[in-house]
Amino acid sequence: MNQSKWIILTIIIACQLIVVLDASIMVTAIPQIGRSLHMTATSLTWVQNAYILPFGGFLLLGARAGDLLGRRRMLSVGIGLFSLTSMLAGLAPTAEFLLVSRAFQGFAAALATPAALALLSASFVEAKERAKAIAMYSAVSAGGGSVGLLLGGFFTDFISWRVGMFINVPIGIALLFLVQRFIQKTGTKTGRFDLWGAIASVIGMTALVYGFVQAADRGWGEPETWISLAAGIVLLAAFVLIESRVAEPIIPLRLFASRQRSGAYLGRFLMVCGNFSLFFFIPQYMQNVLGSSSLEAGLAFLPFTVAQFGMMYLIPGLVQRYGNRKVLMSGLLLSIIGTLWLSRIVSVQAQFFPQMFILLTVMGIGAGMVFQPLTVLGLSDVDPQDNGAASGLINVAHQSGSSLGLAILISVFDAAIRTDQPSKMHFAHAISSSILGSVVFITAALVVTLLCFLPARQSIRKQASMGS
């Protein structure tokens, strides 16, 4: 890989890192944000979801914009808007101002992220270089959340949670300069934006998440809960109908014609549903049950982060020797074992070292083996004109899994706590139940892998008859 390609890869990874960091950098700061802006426990979940929902919902529109207006241009626009809205979020005087700023941050991230991944696909076409580049990109995408926890904890304890937003501004300015200097201008083409499809998908997913959050806050019997959930389902069904009829959809349904690609998208969604939620619940457990500081809660994910990033260097060799499918299934099994064991030891008496340390390391190794194969399989055999849409769909699966998984498991947490004044024992039990819910999601991802990635029975029989 020559120097110019290393610079391009560094720009793309740095862009991906800042947008992924912002999905988790607020988690360890949630208690302080609640006190400083007078936010309730339920409204604090929207500090996360206000960012994640527009991020996931507008990714496909962002990918389409990159195809039509030029990927370098949309990368620059996304980074510039992200830097501006980050500054506004850091300056937020009220809860409402913070949530609106976070929503626009998510929209900006949705413009930049698919352009970055599409530029990676176009810049690295040789097999070994492409495998290495995707491995590094996947490691950052998956491990950036835990880095965000660490940075957020440090800033919260020693300076202010607002610094986690302000830090994006100088990084964004530097990236804007580097993009213009080192990334070549990409072509544009004529076409239409599928605006109605984008609106239906964003509002539909938001309604679903809102319904689950309301279920946790007010209960499943409230009309508001069921109306929101029903509206979400209807709007997402309308989105599929729109995509099947519109001339230039933001999701060409032909991308799902491949069982392998469909499995990669669904498997990623389910894995993130379970995996990302841990970034929310474990820091809350560390702070509210074990009495850790914000920084200590962030440091708790260090073994996970180190293990996951360490796998970045091993994955290309493992994939070359064993193939994407075996590496993927092995990683999912490790993730299930580590997460299930963790759910059993969470209690008031638990200690971080050695059990939680070891289990988080195992979970980091597992996660490090999952996302790179899923990225490769999600981009496999895609026509050049669909590169942007496929890249966007990978990120949609990731961000949608983050928001919906967290919303569902918050409902599990609330159902398990069963009291208005929870003790540490109640809180630990509820966290344990939520982590067990993560196991269910990751297990579902393994089932999808087995159904979609193993050879079909007819192919196996054909191979056996040819061998005989």
XYZ file of C-alpha atoms in Angstrom:
468
model
C 0.000 0.000 0.000
C 1.649 3.266 -1.129
C 1.789 6.490 0.869
C -1.111 8.205 -0.914
C -3.405 5.275 -0.180
C -2.344 5.269 3.466
C -3.294 8.950 3.671
C -6.677 8.281 2.044
C -7.312 5.372 4.428
C -6.331 7.523 7.417
C -8.779 10.246 6.356
C -11.618 7.734 5.902
C -10.918 6.001 9.219
C -10.634 9.320 11.097
C -13.974 10.406 9.627
C -15.589 7.127 10.649
C -14.038 7.307 14.107
C -15.469 10.702 15.030
C -19.013 9.799 13.933
C -18.884 6.469 15.794
C -17.363 8.077 18.897
C -20.276 10.462 19.134
C -22.711 7.551 19.438
C -21.143 6.638 22.810
C -19.081 9.571 24.086
C -22.096 10.876 26.030
C -22.884 7.573 27.795
C -20.488 7.939 30.735
C -21.515 11.609 31.002
C -25.258 10.880 31.263
C -25.515 11.439 35.065
C -23.727 14.818 34.770
C -25.767 15.863 31.706
C -28.961 15.039 33.595
C -27.911 17.220 36.533
C -26.654 20.159 34.458
C -29.613 20.313 32.045
C -32.305 19.000 34.456
C -33.225 15.961 32.346
C -35.220 12.949 33.552
C -33.985 9.359 33.241
C -36.253 8.709 30.252
C -35.330 11.917 28.425
C -31.641 11.077 28.868
C -32.027 8.096 26.535
C -32.716 10.618 23.775
C -29.205 12.038 24.189
C -28.209 8.826 22.400
C -31.216 8.295 20.182
C -31.456 11.901 18.956
C -28.078 11.279 17.303
C -28.446 7.649 16.253
C -31.905 7.851 14.638
C -31.157 10.596 12.069
C -27.771 8.995 11.514
C -29.300 5.642 10.599
C -32.414 7.059 8.962
C -30.713 9.436 6.523
C -27.743 7.226 5.646
C -29.406 5.937 2.503
C -30.287 9.446 1.381
C -26.676 10.414 2.120
C -25.428 7.517 -0.003
C -27.702 8.590 -2.847
C -26.498 12.178 -2.514
C -22.911 10.937 -2.837
C -23.782 9.062 -6.026
C -25.491 12.094 -7.610
C -23.498 15.056 -6.289
C -20.071 13.479 -5.831
C -18.697 11.522 -2.896
C -15.846 13.882 -2.069
C -18.282 16.791 -2.020
C -20.711 15.011 0.320
C -17.861 13.903 2.567
C -16.762 17.538 2.895
C -20.316 18.822 3.471
C -20.933 16.133 6.085
C -17.707 16.822 7.978
C -18.286 20.594 7.905
C -21.878 20.329 9.185
C -20.794 17.759 11.776
C -18.159 20.139 13.149
C -20.642 23.030 13.354
C -23.379 21.021 15.084
C -20.847 19.498 17.485
C -19.915 23.001 18.615
C -23.596 23.869 19.073
C -24.176 20.689 21.121
C -21.236 21.590 23.352
C -22.686 25.075 23.908
C -26.242 23.783 24.552
C -27.912 25.843 27.331
C -31.007 23.618 27.544
C -31.971 19.986 27.051
C -34.048 20.836 23.963
C -31.134 22.682 22.347
C -28.839 19.714 23.017
C -31.244 17.184 21.497
C -31.851 19.276 18.360
C -28.088 19.769 17.932
C -27.527 16.036 18.355
C -30.174 15.327 15.707
C -28.410 17.588 13.204
C -25.122 15.914 14.154
C -26.676 12.603 13.190
C -27.874 14.022 9.869
C -24.362 15.324 9.149
C -22.875 11.934 9.976
C -25.353 10.352 7.550
C -23.960 12.508 4.752
C -20.304 11.789 5.494
C -20.271 8.094 6.406
C -21.558 6.410 3.197
C -19.347 8.709 1.115
C -16.320 7.610 3.160
C -17.072 3.885 2.800
C -17.800 4.234 -0.932
C -14.467 6.071 -1.382
C -12.746 3.218 0.456
C -14.340 0.666 -1.887
C -13.285 2.675 -4.932
C -9.738 3.376 -3.682
C -8.788 -0.174 -2.679
C -9.555 -2.661 -5.426
C -6.624 -5.087 -5.063
C -7.689 -8.051 -2.898
C -5.046 -7.870 -0.129
C -5.146 -4.075 0.150
C -8.932 -4.116 0.193
C -9.013 -6.785 2.934
C -6.580 -4.802 5.097
C -8.453 -1.530 4.547
C -11.853 -3.065 5.361
C -10.394 -4.774 8.451
C -9.146 -1.423 9.782
C -12.399 0.335 8.889
C -14.463 -2.410 10.561
C -12.319 -2.345 13.705
C -12.855 1.404 14.038
C -16.591 1.083 13.321
C -17.024 -1.596 15.967
C -14.451 -0.474 18.540
C -14.947 3.266 18.294
C -17.891 3.051 20.678
C -15.725 1.789 23.517
C -13.110 4.477 22.806
C -15.939 7.000 23.091
C -16.801 5.678 26.545
C -13.207 6.138 27.679
C -12.861 9.677 26.304
C -16.285 10.683 27.577
C -15.438 9.447 31.060
C -12.119 11.314 31.086
C -13.638 14.605 29.916
C -16.572 14.304 32.331
C -14.400 13.647 35.399
C -11.604 16.127 34.728
C -13.064 18.908 32.545
C -16.665 18.778 31.316
C -18.899 16.557 29.197
C -19.093 19.463 26.746
C -15.462 18.922 25.708
C -16.538 15.644 24.086
C -18.465 17.779 21.587
C -15.933 20.586 21.206
C -13.110 18.180 20.310
C -14.829 17.389 17.001
C -14.337 20.972 15.769
C -10.529 21.040 15.293
C -10.564 17.433 14.059
C -13.252 18.299 11.522
C -11.349 21.361 10.272
C -8.195 19.265 9.814
C -10.168 16.585 7.944
C -11.718 19.164 5.621
C -8.237 20.349 4.651
C -6.965 16.792 4.112
C -10.003 15.756 2.032
C -9.507 18.672 -0.356
C -5.749 18.033 -0.552
C -5.534 14.255 -0.950
C -8.868 12.878 -2.201
C -9.581 13.364 -5.879
C -12.822 14.957 -6.963
C -15.400 12.312 -7.820
C -17.887 12.446 -10.650
C -21.545 13.415 -10.501
C -24.542 12.125 -12.408
C -28.131 13.091 -13.011
C -30.932 11.503 -11.062
C -33.607 12.043 -8.444
C -33.653 11.916 -4.659
C -36.076 9.462 -3.095
C -37.141 12.000 -0.456
C -40.431 10.297 0.456
C -38.643 7.005 1.032
C -36.110 8.682 3.313
C -38.833 10.473 5.309
C -40.877 7.270 5.715
C -37.841 5.330 6.957
C -36.700 7.994 9.443
C -40.140 8.675 10.941
C -40.971 4.954 10.972
C -37.828 3.980 12.861
C -38.213 6.948 15.235
C -41.796 5.910 15.995
C -40.666 2.351 16.766
C -37.922 3.527 19.120
C -40.255 6.048 20.748
C -42.813 3.296 21.327
C -40.320 1.081 23.147
C -39.037 4.015 25.227
C -42.625 4.896 26.161
C -43.230 1.260 27.108
C -40.322 1.533 29.536
C -41.498 4.886 30.899
C -45.294 4.494 31.024
C -45.995 0.821 30.428
C -47.261 -1.399 27.619
C -50.909 -0.665 28.377
C -50.744 3.000 27.388
C -52.366 3.926 24.020
C -49.395 6.174 23.205
C -47.084 3.153 23.281
C -49.118 1.017 20.885
C -50.022 3.900 18.557
C -46.347 4.755 18.199
C -45.336 1.141 17.563
C -48.168 0.638 15.058
C -47.264 3.865 13.251
C -43.648 2.737 13.041
C -44.596 -0.610 11.491
C -47.002 1.001 8.986
C -44.455 3.629 7.917
C -41.669 1.068 7.471
C -44.027 -1.079 5.394
C -44.844 2.037 3.348
C -41.103 2.591 2.908
C -40.691 -0.873 1.373
C -43.670 -0.198 -0.918
C -42.183 3.143 -2.002
C -38.820 1.504 -2.748
C -40.493 -1.140 -4.900
C -42.266 1.467 -7.059
C -40.040 4.539 -7.236
C -37.824 4.854 -10.321
C -34.615 5.610 -8.370
C -34.918 4.200 -4.842
C -32.467 4.933 -2.034
C -32.466 1.154 -1.390
C -32.543 -0.825 -4.634
C -34.410 -3.944 -3.526
C -32.202 -5.984 -5.852
C -29.507 -5.729 -3.145
C -31.566 -8.252 -1.156
C -31.662 -10.740 -4.045
C -28.492 -12.298 -2.674
C -29.107 -14.482 0.372
C -25.536 -13.799 1.473
C -25.862 -10.004 1.383
C -29.281 -10.095 3.066
C -27.799 -12.265 5.807
C -24.898 -9.832 6.233
C -27.253 -6.866 6.695
C -29.608 -8.683 9.088
C -26.752 -10.333 10.980
C -25.068 -6.958 11.490
C -28.336 -5.406 12.675
C -28.895 -8.149 15.264
C -25.269 -8.181 16.426
C -25.293 -4.426 17.001
C -28.679 -4.644 18.776
C -26.972 -6.778 21.406
C -23.435 -5.429 21.310
C -24.031 -1.661 21.354
C -26.488 -1.854 24.256
C -23.656 -3.127 26.457
C -21.950 0.248 26.004
C -24.964 1.827 27.700
C -25.740 -0.665 30.471
C -22.298 -1.665 31.737
C -21.168 1.934 32.470
C -24.470 2.491 34.318
C -23.781 -0.666 36.331
C -20.223 0.415 37.090
C -21.348 3.853 38.310
C -24.652 3.082 40.050
C -23.842 -0.311 41.592
C -20.064 -0.576 41.950
C -19.591 3.143 42.679
C -17.103 3.800 39.876
C -16.373 7.264 38.526
C -17.163 8.235 34.921
C -13.545 7.655 33.941
C -13.407 4.273 35.692
C -16.611 3.249 33.895
C -14.974 4.189 30.589
C -11.753 2.370 31.500
C -13.797 -0.763 32.163
C -14.135 -1.157 28.385
C -10.400 -0.947 27.799
C -9.917 -4.756 27.615
C -12.799 -4.944 25.125
C -11.298 -2.149 23.023
C -7.725 -3.457 23.061
C -8.873 -6.977 22.150
C -11.104 -5.743 19.358
C -8.478 -3.496 17.799
C -5.868 -6.227 18.230
C -7.991 -8.545 16.106
C -7.692 -6.009 13.275
C -4.170 -7.304 12.629
C -5.107 -10.981 12.854
C -8.364 -10.992 10.885
C -6.877 -10.800 7.341
C -4.745 -13.890 8.037
C -7.620 -15.762 9.691
C -9.961 -14.959 6.798
C -7.368 -16.018 4.249
C -6.905 -19.354 6.023
C -10.443 -20.173 7.169
C -12.755 -17.933 5.136
C -15.190 -15.201 6.168
C -17.987 -17.567 7.216
C -15.977 -19.634 9.720
C -14.355 -16.548 11.228
C -17.760 -14.864 11.516
C -19.430 -17.829 13.216
C -16.493 -18.293 15.607
C -16.661 -14.616 16.577
C -20.398 -14.821 17.227
C -19.920 -17.906 19.419
C -17.246 -16.134 21.476
C -19.499 -13.089 21.833
C -22.415 -15.238 23.012
C -20.302 -17.125 25.560
C -18.704 -13.965 26.976
C -21.953 -11.974 27.133
C -23.958 -14.850 28.667
C -21.324 -15.418 31.344
C -21.209 -11.686 32.071
C -24.984 -11.610 32.589
C -24.605 -14.328 35.258
C -21.913 -12.585 37.346
C -23.406 -9.067 37.442
C -24.380 -8.431 41.075
C -23.828 -6.065 43.999
C -20.836 -8.154 45.162
C -19.179 -8.490 41.759
C -15.675 -7.161 41.210
C -14.289 -5.914 37.939
C -11.075 -7.927 38.107
C -10.546 -10.682 37.156
C -13.897 -12.017 35.899
C -15.341 -8.947 34.146
C -11.913 -8.098 32.755
C -11.518 -11.559 31.211
C -15.068 -11.677 29.857
C -14.838 -8.232 28.261
C -11.595 -9.346 26.612
C -13.331 -12.449 25.222
C -16.239 -10.319 24.011
C -13.819 -7.884 22.345
C -12.099 -10.743 20.506
C -15.491 -12.034 19.376
C -16.670 -8.627 18.151
C -13.345 -8.124 16.372
C -13.984 -11.327 14.403
C -17.543 -10.404 13.390
C -17.709 -6.984 11.772
C -15.000 -7.255 9.133
C -16.481 -10.424 7.552
C -19.967 -8.871 7.714
C -18.692 -5.776 5.880
C -17.015 -7.870 3.170
C -20.074 -10.085 2.713
C -22.378 -7.044 2.617
C -20.366 -5.542 -0.258
C -19.821 -8.777 -2.175
C -20.895 -9.001 -5.829
C -22.462 -5.526 -5.795
C -22.772 -3.786 -9.165
C -20.675 -0.598 -9.397
C -23.778 1.609 -9.629
C -25.021 0.158 -6.312
C -21.786 0.671 -4.339
C -23.103 3.761 -2.574
C -26.430 2.144 -1.685
C -24.738 -1.034 -0.393
C -22.300 1.013 1.700
C -25.190 3.032 3.083
C -27.182 -0.094 3.857
C -24.319 -1.538 5.919
C -24.245 1.598 8.025
C -28.052 1.701 8.254
C -28.040 -1.819 9.698
C -25.394 -0.705 12.206
C -27.101 2.492 13.372
C -30.642 1.065 13.316
C -29.423 -1.819 15.457
C -27.885 0.665 17.896
C -31.089 2.668 18.403
C -33.703 -0.101 18.270
C -31.659 -2.561 20.333
C -31.103 0.020 23.063
C -34.793 0.986 23.092
C -35.921 -2.654 23.409
C -33.423 -3.494 26.138
C -34.328 -0.356 28.097
C -37.845 -1.830 28.192
C -36.364 -5.091 29.480
C -34.419 -3.132 32.121
C -37.528 -1.259 33.273
C -39.613 -4.439 33.454
C -36.924 -6.160 35.529
C -36.402 -3.357 38.047
C -40.067 -3.410 39.234
C -39.860 -0.548 41.751
C -39.873 3.253 41.783
C -37.015 3.381 44.296
C -34.567 0.692 43.192
C -31.773 -0.458 45.455
C -28.366 -1.476 44.137
C -29.582 -5.088 44.149
C -32.620 -4.199 42.016
C -30.432 -2.202 39.649
C -27.908 -5.044 39.281
C -30.717 -7.545 38.581
C -32.172 -5.274 35.888
C -28.743 -4.814 34.273
C -28.250 -8.598 34.299
C -31.616 -9.068 32.549
C -30.710 -6.468 29.933
C -27.372 -8.144 29.221
C -29.228 -11.439 28.868
C -31.387 -9.677 26.280
C -28.160 -8.835 24.429
C -27.374 -12.557 24.359
C -30.716 -13.198 22.645
C -29.904 -10.694 19.904
C -26.392 -12.056 19.306
C -27.723 -15.619 19.256
C -30.256 -14.538 16.635
C -27.345 -13.150 14.595
C -25.671 -16.577 14.780
C -28.885 -18.279 13.611
C -29.046 -15.885 10.641
C -25.423 -16.716 9.847
C -26.143 -20.444 9.879
C -29.218 -20.061 7.665
C -27.806 -17.578 5.150
C -24.097 -18.352 4.871
C -23.897 -22.125 4.983
C -24.118 -23.838 1.577
C -27.631 -24.785 0.514
C -28.548 -28.450 0.873
C -28.896 -28.907 -2.887
C -25.349 -27.592 -3.397
C -24.026 -29.962 -0.741
C -25.810 -32.920 -2.349
C -24.524 -31.926 -5.786
C -20.959 -31.724 -4.495
C -21.340 -35.096 -2.760
C -22.685 -36.771 -5.923
C -19.871 -35.306 -7.988
C -17.370 -36.571 -5.455
C -18.809 -40.068 -5.591
